Short mmCIF file of C-alpha atoms in Angstrom, two decimals:
data_model
loop_
_atom_site.label_atom_id
_atom_site.label_comp_id
_atom_site.label_asym_id
_atom_site.label_seq_id
_atom_site.Cartn_x
_atom_site.Cartn_y
_atom_site.Cartn_z
CA UNK A 6 128.81 102.38 104.23
CA UNK A 7 125.14 101.43 104.65
CA UNK A 8 122.91 103.50 102.37
CA UNK A 9 119.21 104.36 102.60
CA UNK A 10 118.69 101.91 99.73
CA UNK A 11 120.29 99.13 101.79
CA UNK A 12 118.00 99.96 104.71
CA UNK A 13 114.70 100.24 102.84
CA UNK A 14 115.43 97.67 100.14
CA UNK A 15 117.71 95.13 101.81
CA UNK A 16 118.72 91.74 100.52
CA UNK A 17 116.85 88.81 102.08
CA UNK A 18 118.09 85.25 101.81
CA UNK A 19 117.77 81.70 103.11
CA UNK A 20 119.33 82.61 106.45
CA UNK A 21 116.06 84.45 107.25
CA UNK A 22 113.46 82.23 108.93
CA UNK A 23 110.43 81.85 106.66
CA UNK A 24 112.30 82.57 103.42
CA UNK A 25 112.08 79.83 100.74
CA UNK A 26 114.90 77.30 101.04
CA UNK A 27 115.48 77.08 97.29
CA UNK A 28 115.27 80.77 96.39
CA UNK A 29 118.34 82.84 95.56
CA UNK A 30 118.88 86.01 97.62
CA UNK A 31 116.45 88.78 96.67
CA UNK A 32 116.08 92.45 97.32
CA UNK A 33 112.90 93.31 99.16
CA UNK A 34 111.64 95.09 96.05
CA UNK A 35 112.00 91.87 94.03
CA UNK A 36 109.88 89.68 96.28
CA UNK A 37 106.42 90.69 95.03
CA UNK A 38 107.36 89.54 91.52
CA UNK A 39 107.87 85.96 92.80
CA UNK A 40 104.09 85.61 93.40
CA UNK A 41 104.64 83.31 96.34
CA UNK A 42 101.42 82.16 98.00
CA UNK A 43 101.40 81.16 101.64
CA UNK A 44 98.51 78.69 101.25
CA UNK A 45 100.31 76.89 98.43
CA UNK A 46 103.29 76.07 100.61
CA UNK A 47 105.67 78.43 98.81
CA UNK A 48 107.13 79.64 102.12
CA UNK A 49 108.52 77.37 104.86
CA UNK A 50 106.40 77.39 107.98
CA UNK A 51 106.00 78.78 110.50
CA UNK A 52 105.83 82.24 109.00
CA UNK A 53 104.66 85.56 110.42
CA UNK A 54 102.94 87.76 107.87
CA UNK A 55 101.26 91.14 107.61
CA UNK A 56 98.02 91.65 105.72
CA UNK A 57 98.40 94.63 103.42
CA UNK A 58 94.80 95.87 103.43
CA UNK A 59 94.51 95.94 107.23
CA UNK A 60 97.92 97.56 107.54
CA UNK A 61 96.98 100.41 105.22
CA UNK A 62 93.65 100.85 107.00
CA UNK A 63 95.40 101.20 110.37
CA UNK A 64 97.95 103.70 109.09
CA UNK A 65 95.23 105.91 107.64
CA UNK A 66 92.79 105.48 110.53
CA UNK A 67 95.23 106.44 113.28
CA UNK A 68 96.66 109.41 111.43
CA UNK A 69 93.13 110.66 110.75
CA UNK A 70 92.24 110.18 114.43
CA UNK A 71 95.13 112.43 115.48
CA UNK A 72 94.58 115.03 112.77
CA UNK A 73 90.89 115.37 113.63
CA UNK A 74 91.90 116.27 117.20
CA UNK A 75 94.54 118.81 116.23
CA UNK A 76 97.45 116.73 117.51
CA UNK A 77 100.39 114.95 115.94
CA UNK A 78 101.65 111.37 115.80
CA UNK A 79 105.12 110.18 116.83
CA UNK A 80 104.47 106.41 116.69
CA UNK A 81 106.52 104.19 118.96
CA UNK A 82 108.97 102.47 116.64
CA UNK A 83 109.93 99.73 119.12
CA UNK A 84 106.73 97.90 118.17
CA UNK A 85 108.03 96.83 114.78
CA UNK A 86 111.60 98.13 114.43
CA UNK A 87 110.96 97.84 110.71
CA UNK A 88 112.45 100.60 108.54
CA UNK A 89 109.80 99.95 105.88
CA UNK A 90 106.93 100.38 108.37
CA UNK A 91 108.59 103.36 110.04
CA UNK A 92 108.84 105.08 106.67
CA UNK A 93 105.20 104.24 105.91
CA UNK A 94 104.18 105.86 109.20
CA UNK A 95 106.15 108.98 108.30
CA UNK A 96 104.71 108.98 104.79
CA UNK A 97 101.21 108.70 106.28
CA UNK A 98 101.78 112.00 108.08
CA UNK A 99 103.54 111.25 111.36
CA UNK A 100 105.31 114.31 112.81
CA UNK A 101 108.13 112.12 114.11
CA UNK A 102 108.94 108.76 115.67
CA UNK A 103 109.41 107.51 119.22
CA UNK A 104 111.88 104.92 120.52
CA UNK A 105 112.91 103.44 123.85
CA UNK A 106 116.69 103.37 123.40
CA UNK A 107 119.41 105.19 121.52
CA UNK A 108 120.15 102.01 119.55
CA UNK A 109 116.53 101.80 118.40
CA UNK A 110 116.60 105.49 117.56
CA UNK A 111 119.40 105.00 115.04
CA UNK A 112 117.19 102.64 113.01
CA UNK A 113 114.48 105.29 112.79
CA UNK A 114 116.90 108.06 111.88
CA UNK A 115 118.39 105.83 109.19
CA UNK A 116 114.87 105.34 107.80
CA UNK A 117 114.38 109.09 107.47
CA UNK A 118 113.02 110.40 110.79
CA UNK A 119 114.30 113.85 111.71
CA UNK A 120 112.10 114.51 114.77
CA UNK A 121 112.52 111.82 117.41
CA UNK A 122 111.59 111.16 121.01
CA UNK A 123 113.13 108.63 123.36
CA UNK A 124 110.30 107.79 125.75
CA UNK A 125 112.77 106.75 128.39
CA UNK A 126 115.52 108.14 130.61
CA UNK A 127 118.94 108.59 128.99
CA UNK A 128 121.95 109.07 131.28
CA UNK A 129 124.93 106.84 130.39
CA UNK A 130 127.97 108.39 128.77
CA UNK A 131 127.85 106.08 125.76
CA UNK A 132 124.19 106.93 125.04
CA UNK A 133 124.68 110.66 125.50
CA UNK A 134 127.66 110.53 123.15
CA UNK A 135 125.58 108.53 120.67
CA UNK A 136 122.90 111.21 120.56
CA UNK A 137 125.45 113.94 119.94
CA UNK A 138 127.12 111.84 117.25
CA UNK A 139 123.84 111.31 115.40
CA UNK A 140 123.00 114.99 115.54
CA UNK A 141 126.36 115.81 113.99
CA UNK A 142 125.85 113.16 111.31
CA UNK A 143 122.31 114.16 110.32
CA UNK A 144 121.63 117.83 109.72
CA UNK A 145 118.49 119.11 111.41
CA UNK A 146 117.98 115.99 113.55
CA UNK A 147 115.98 116.71 116.68
CA UNK A 148 116.09 114.26 119.62
CA UNK A 149 114.30 114.73 122.93
CA UNK A 150 114.36 112.28 125.84
CA UNK A 151 112.82 112.06 129.32
CA UNK A 152 114.08 113.20 132.71
CA UNK A 153 112.51 112.32 136.05
CA UNK A 154 115.16 112.84 138.71
CA UNK A 155 117.94 115.13 139.88
CA UNK A 156 120.19 112.06 139.98
CA UNK A 157 119.71 111.53 136.24
CA UNK A 158 120.27 115.22 135.55
CA UNK A 159 123.53 115.13 137.53
CA UNK A 160 124.88 112.31 135.33
CA UNK A 161 123.98 114.27 132.20
CA UNK A 162 125.64 117.40 133.55
CA UNK A 163 128.81 115.49 134.48
CA UNK A 164 129.15 114.08 130.98
CA UNK A 165 128.31 117.40 129.35
CA UNK A 166 130.92 119.22 131.43
CA UNK A 167 133.54 116.60 130.55
CA UNK A 168 133.11 117.41 126.86
CA UNK A 169 133.64 121.14 127.02
CA UNK A 170 137.33 120.90 126.15
CA UNK A 171 136.72 118.43 123.32
CA UNK A 172 137.49 119.46 119.75
CA UNK A 173 133.87 118.90 118.72
CA UNK A 174 131.47 121.06 120.76
CA UNK A 175 128.39 119.48 122.33
CA UNK A 176 124.97 121.04 122.48
CA UNK A 177 122.44 120.99 125.34
CA UNK A 178 120.10 118.00 125.29
CA UNK A 179 116.39 118.53 124.70
CA UNK A 180 114.41 116.85 127.48
CA UNK A 181 110.81 116.36 128.53
CA UNK A 182 109.72 116.21 132.15
CA UNK A 183 108.12 112.82 132.80
CA UNK A 184 105.12 112.57 135.13
CA UNK A 185 104.57 109.17 136.74
CA UNK A 186 102.08 107.49 139.06
CA UNK A 187 102.45 105.79 142.43
CA UNK A 188 103.29 102.13 142.00
CA UNK A 189 104.10 102.65 138.32
CA UNK A 190 107.49 102.79 136.69
CA UNK A 191 109.42 105.99 135.90
CA UNK A 192 108.22 109.58 136.26
CA UNK A 193 107.98 112.28 138.95
CA UNK A 194 105.49 111.26 141.61
CA UNK A 195 104.47 114.70 142.93
CA UNK A 196 103.96 118.19 141.59
CA UNK A 197 106.52 119.49 144.06
CA UNK A 198 109.20 117.10 142.78
CA UNK A 199 108.29 117.78 139.15
CA UNK A 200 108.55 121.57 139.55
CA UNK A 201 111.79 121.31 141.51
CA UNK A 202 113.30 119.18 138.75
CA UNK A 203 111.98 121.50 136.03
CA UNK A 204 113.67 124.42 137.77
CA UNK A 205 116.95 122.50 137.93
CA UNK A 206 116.74 121.51 134.26
CA UNK A 207 115.96 125.09 133.20
CA UNK A 208 119.04 126.31 135.07
CA UNK A 209 121.30 123.58 133.68
CA UNK A 210 123.73 124.28 130.82
CA UNK A 211 123.44 120.62 129.82
CA UNK A 212 119.68 120.50 129.05
CA UNK A 213 116.80 122.45 127.62
CA UNK A 214 113.30 121.72 128.93
CA UNK A 215 111.10 121.46 125.83
CA UNK A 216 108.00 119.73 127.17
CA UNK A 217 106.19 117.36 129.48
CA UNK A 218 105.19 113.72 129.09
CA UNK A 219 103.41 110.76 130.66
CA UNK A 220 102.46 107.17 129.84
CA UNK A 221 98.95 106.07 130.75
CA UNK A 222 98.98 102.52 129.42
CA UNK A 223 99.94 100.59 132.55
CA UNK A 224 96.77 101.70 134.32
CA UNK A 225 94.38 100.66 131.56
CA UNK A 226 91.70 98.07 132.40
CA UNK A 227 89.48 98.06 129.31
CA UNK A 228 86.52 99.33 131.38
CA UNK A 229 85.47 102.85 130.54
CA UNK A 230 84.54 104.20 133.98
CA UNK A 231 87.81 103.39 135.77
CA UNK A 232 89.90 104.15 132.69
CA UNK A 233 88.30 107.56 132.22
CA UNK A 234 88.85 108.40 135.89
CA UNK A 235 92.46 107.20 135.82
CA UNK A 236 93.43 108.89 132.56
CA UNK A 237 91.59 112.07 133.49
CA UNK A 238 93.40 112.38 136.81
CA UNK A 239 96.79 111.70 135.22
CA UNK A 240 96.27 114.19 132.41
CA UNK A 241 95.01 116.82 134.86
CA UNK A 242 98.30 116.45 136.75
CA UNK A 243 100.22 116.81 133.49
CA UNK A 244 98.29 119.94 132.55
CA UNK A 245 98.64 121.47 136.03
CA UNK A 246 102.40 120.93 136.03
CA UNK A 247 102.70 122.24 132.48
CA UNK A 248 100.82 125.39 133.45
CA UNK A 249 103.02 125.86 136.55
CA UNK A 250 106.19 125.44 134.46
CA UNK A 251 104.84 127.91 131.94
CA UNK A 252 104.02 130.46 134.63
CA UNK A 253 107.59 130.20 135.92
CA UNK A 254 108.93 130.41 132.34
CA UNK A 255 110.78 127.12 132.69
CA UNK A 256 110.24 125.86 129.15
CA UNK A 257 113.24 126.57 126.95
CA UNK A 258 111.67 126.35 123.52
CA UNK A 259 109.25 128.47 121.54
CA UNK A 260 106.94 125.45 121.22
CA UNK A 261 106.08 123.17 124.16
CA UNK A 262 105.69 119.44 123.51
CA UNK A 263 102.99 117.67 125.52
CA UNK A 264 103.00 113.93 124.90
CA UNK A 265 101.26 110.73 126.00
CA UNK A 266 99.72 107.72 124.41
CA UNK A 267 100.08 103.98 124.41
CA UNK A 268 97.80 101.86 122.24
CA UNK A 269 95.18 100.83 124.81
CA UNK A 270 93.29 103.99 125.89
CA UNK A 271 94.78 106.56 123.53
CA UNK A 272 91.41 108.26 123.06
CA UNK A 273 91.30 109.25 126.73
CA UNK A 274 94.51 111.29 126.51
CA UNK A 275 94.25 112.61 122.94
CA UNK A 276 91.96 115.50 123.87
CA UNK A 277 94.14 116.56 126.82
CA UNK A 278 97.41 117.14 125.03
CA UNK A 279 97.04 120.87 124.36
CA UNK A 280 96.78 122.78 127.65
CA UNK A 281 96.40 126.55 127.44
CA UNK A 282 99.89 127.97 127.87
CA UNK A 283 101.49 131.30 127.01
CA UNK A 284 103.52 129.49 124.32
CA UNK A 285 102.33 127.37 121.40
CA UNK A 286 101.73 123.71 122.34
CA UNK A 287 102.21 120.66 120.12
CA UNK A 288 100.30 117.62 121.38
CA UNK A 289 102.05 114.38 120.42
CA UNK A 290 100.46 110.93 120.58
CA UNK A 291 102.95 108.04 120.73
CA UNK A 292 100.82 104.92 120.09
CA UNK A 293 102.76 102.14 118.35
CA UNK A 294 100.89 98.82 118.37
CA UNK A 295 98.07 100.29 116.28
CA UNK A 296 100.08 99.72 113.10
CA UNK A 297 99.24 96.00 113.03
CA UNK A 298 96.91 95.82 116.04
CA UNK A 299 96.29 92.25 117.30
CA UNK A 300 93.72 89.54 117.99
CA UNK A 301 94.09 89.54 121.78
CA UNK A 302 94.92 92.21 124.35
CA UNK A 303 94.66 95.27 122.10
CA UNK A 304 91.59 93.92 120.33
CA UNK A 305 89.84 93.77 123.71
CA UNK A 306 91.07 97.19 124.80
CA UNK A 307 90.32 98.98 121.54
CA UNK A 308 86.84 97.48 121.31
CA UNK A 309 86.07 99.69 124.32
CA UNK A 310 87.76 102.65 122.59
CA UNK A 311 85.52 102.02 119.57
CA UNK A 312 82.44 102.04 121.80
CA UNK A 313 83.47 105.38 123.34
CA UNK A 314 84.10 106.85 119.91
CA UNK A 315 80.96 105.36 118.36
CA UNK A 316 83.28 103.95 115.73
CA UNK A 317 82.34 101.03 113.50
CA UNK A 318 85.56 100.82 111.50
CA UNK A 319 88.30 100.89 114.09
CA UNK A 320 91.71 99.26 113.97
CA UNK A 321 92.07 95.88 112.27
CA UNK A 322 94.37 92.98 113.14
CA UNK A 323 97.00 92.76 110.39
CA UNK A 324 99.53 90.34 111.88
CA UNK A 325 99.13 86.55 111.67
CA UNK A 326 101.42 83.57 112.20
CA UNK A 327 100.83 80.48 110.06
CA UNK A 328 101.93 76.98 111.02
CA UNK A 329 101.44 73.39 109.94
CA UNK A 330 99.97 70.51 111.90
CA UNK A 331 102.92 68.22 112.59
CA UNK A 332 101.26 65.56 114.73
CA UNK A 333 97.82 64.40 115.90
CA UNK A 334 98.96 62.16 118.76
CA UNK A 335 95.64 61.76 120.59
CA UNK A 336 91.98 62.75 120.25
CA UNK A 337 91.37 66.45 120.85
CA UNK A 338 95.02 67.43 120.43
CA UNK A 339 96.93 68.60 117.38
CA UNK A 340 100.53 69.74 117.66
CA UNK A 341 101.46 72.74 115.50
CA UNK A 342 105.04 73.37 114.42
CA UNK A 343 105.26 76.85 115.96
CA UNK A 344 106.34 77.95 119.41
CA UNK A 345 107.82 80.56 121.70
CA UNK A 346 110.61 81.23 119.23
CA UNK A 347 108.03 82.36 116.66
CA UNK A 348 105.03 83.99 118.32
CA UNK A 349 104.19 86.27 121.26
CA UNK A 350 102.93 84.78 124.49
CA UNK A 351 103.80 87.44 127.10
CA UNK A 352 100.24 88.80 127.47
CA UNK A 353 98.06 85.99 126.11
CA UNK A 354 98.50 82.74 124.23
CA UNK A 355 97.87 82.80 120.45
CA UNK A 356 94.30 82.66 119.14
CA UNK A 357 93.32 80.12 116.41
CA UNK A 358 91.87 82.09 113.48
CA UNK A 359 91.38 79.62 110.63
CA UNK A 360 92.61 76.54 108.84
CA UNK A 361 92.86 75.01 105.40
CA UNK A 362 94.39 72.17 103.40
CA UNK A 363 97.58 73.05 101.51
CA UNK A 364 96.64 74.58 98.16
CA UNK A 365 93.11 75.62 99.20
CA UNK A 366 91.88 78.92 97.80
CA UNK A 367 89.98 79.87 100.96
CA UNK A 368 90.45 79.70 104.72
CA UNK A 369 87.79 78.27 107.03
CA UNK A 370 87.28 80.11 110.29
CA UNK A 371 88.42 78.27 113.41
CA UNK A 372 85.60 76.87 115.58
CA UNK A 373 85.05 78.73 118.82
CA UNK A 374 86.17 75.80 120.94
CA UNK A 375 89.67 75.69 119.42
CA UNK A 376 92.27 76.87 121.91
CA UNK A 377 96.04 77.01 122.15
CA UNK A 378 96.62 75.57 125.61
CA UNK A 379 100.39 75.91 125.72
CA UNK A 380 103.62 76.60 123.86
CA UNK A 381 107.06 75.04 123.90
CA UNK A 382 110.04 76.46 122.04
CA UNK A 383 108.87 75.00 118.70
CA UNK A 384 105.47 73.43 119.45
CA UNK A 385 101.92 74.68 120.08
CA UNK A 386 99.12 72.60 121.63
CA UNK A 387 95.92 73.10 119.64
CA UNK A 388 92.95 71.59 121.45
CA UNK A 389 89.35 71.18 120.29
CA UNK A 390 86.35 68.89 120.58
CA UNK A 391 84.38 69.22 117.36
CA UNK A 392 84.46 67.39 114.03
CA UNK A 393 86.67 70.02 112.39
CA UNK A 394 89.39 69.41 114.94
CA UNK A 395 89.01 65.64 114.64
CA UNK A 396 89.45 65.95 110.86
CA UNK A 397 92.78 67.76 111.08
CA UNK A 398 95.63 65.93 109.35
CA UNK A 399 99.38 66.25 109.44
CA UNK A 400 100.30 68.95 106.94
CA UNK A 401 97.12 71.02 107.34
CA UNK A 402 97.66 74.77 107.79
CA UNK A 403 96.47 76.79 110.77
CA UNK A 404 96.45 80.57 111.16
CA UNK A 405 97.06 82.05 114.60
CA UNK A 406 96.34 85.54 115.84
CA UNK A 407 98.63 87.16 118.37
CA UNK A 408 98.35 89.25 121.50
CA UNK A 409 100.87 92.10 121.72
CA UNK A 410 102.59 92.63 118.37
CA UNK A 411 105.87 93.88 119.88
CA UNK A 412 106.99 90.45 121.00
CA UNK A 413 106.13 88.76 117.72
CA UNK A 414 107.99 91.27 115.57
CA UNK A 415 111.20 90.77 117.53
CA UNK A 416 111.22 87.05 116.62
CA UNK A 417 111.42 87.66 112.86
CA UNK A 418 114.10 89.23 110.67
CA UNK A 419 111.65 89.56 107.79
CA UNK A 420 107.91 89.24 107.21
CA UNK A 421 106.03 88.87 103.94
CA UNK A 422 103.19 91.31 103.31
CA UNK A 423 100.23 89.55 101.67
CA UNK A 424 97.08 90.49 99.80
CA UNK A 425 93.62 89.09 100.55
CA UNK A 426 94.51 85.83 98.76
CA UNK A 427 97.66 85.37 100.84
CA UNK A 428 99.84 86.11 97.83
CA UNK A 429 103.03 87.90 98.83
CA UNK A 430 102.91 91.47 97.50
CA UNK A 431 105.68 93.10 99.55
CA UNK A 432 108.03 92.42 102.41
CA UNK A 433 109.53 94.10 105.45
CA UNK A 434 112.57 93.51 107.62
CA UNK A 435 113.23 94.25 111.29
CA UNK A 436 116.27 95.70 113.08
CA UNK A 437 116.10 94.27 116.60
#
């Protein structure tokens, strides 16, 4: 049987990409004592790493942001799927955790979460059974997921009814009404449809309506005027529907959950998560990518958030991928031994951050003209025109920043956590 110790302090070995080829297997808690240093070549490259100081800053900053606004955090665990980081988010004060699937949810529950949201529709028999099984296994476990259609509700009701003669009784599922936007993905498109579904859920023996939810991230542009108009209109719809449900006494819990929040324009929804209802309201922000932030898409988006907040110490990029120059085949081009198997590229290509010779004590910032022009499975094309690029040699080390942390985390089974000197001081694993 897998224990909490196995989950939080697992054994890491040479089968994990980026782990030293000559090291014996080690528990995560033993890795700091090895004093490995990335710049000294102690780890095989490429390697994705997390900078400890920036990580701690982000955990504290985001929790403080929510607390100052009287709302709670349920960070989206799919970003990292790392039990160690999920526990750190809970330890920092998160009310609960969010996931996208029942399989992901189990990793968070195993790491200690007892209040969970699935920010997605659940309707298959195997997933519904999985939720019930987890709630029987873990005392006090609360799981709420999203509904947006009568068709989904009918599938839930069919499964629930099929279990009534089973030896183990099943409980009603806690659900949140999802509000969507035209042209977007899931969610009720009109107030009429939302209220009609809420009435059906309230009358259903298979579900209990405990709140209302939306996701604003797909409409974000990084420009304040359109983003404020978009988020304001969406949150007004959410509040109007919440008030209508409250007036009809459709919520089936003493406390109503109102939730939103990606990682791009979270500030524009944070102040709209506590509408005035006849019941207590808990506003829940679900941002996930904040935990490591990035050097690309979210850096651009959150720079606008910082301007709106008048904030000079916002989120910091904590995730880097280091690689070695493996070939300098022609002027202006260096090939790095890192590729699509190692680093995200779904939103933007990686960003060169710095470089050094193996064994150097300091990293030189990458010139502004350095660009990654393309990626293959295991190769990156680093182009530049200046003398620094011309001086690159095979074996030199290059640090890359990423855009969208989710799709870098899922390429690594472990990541070292490093101090400001790139000495490994901790480690984390992922459960994708």
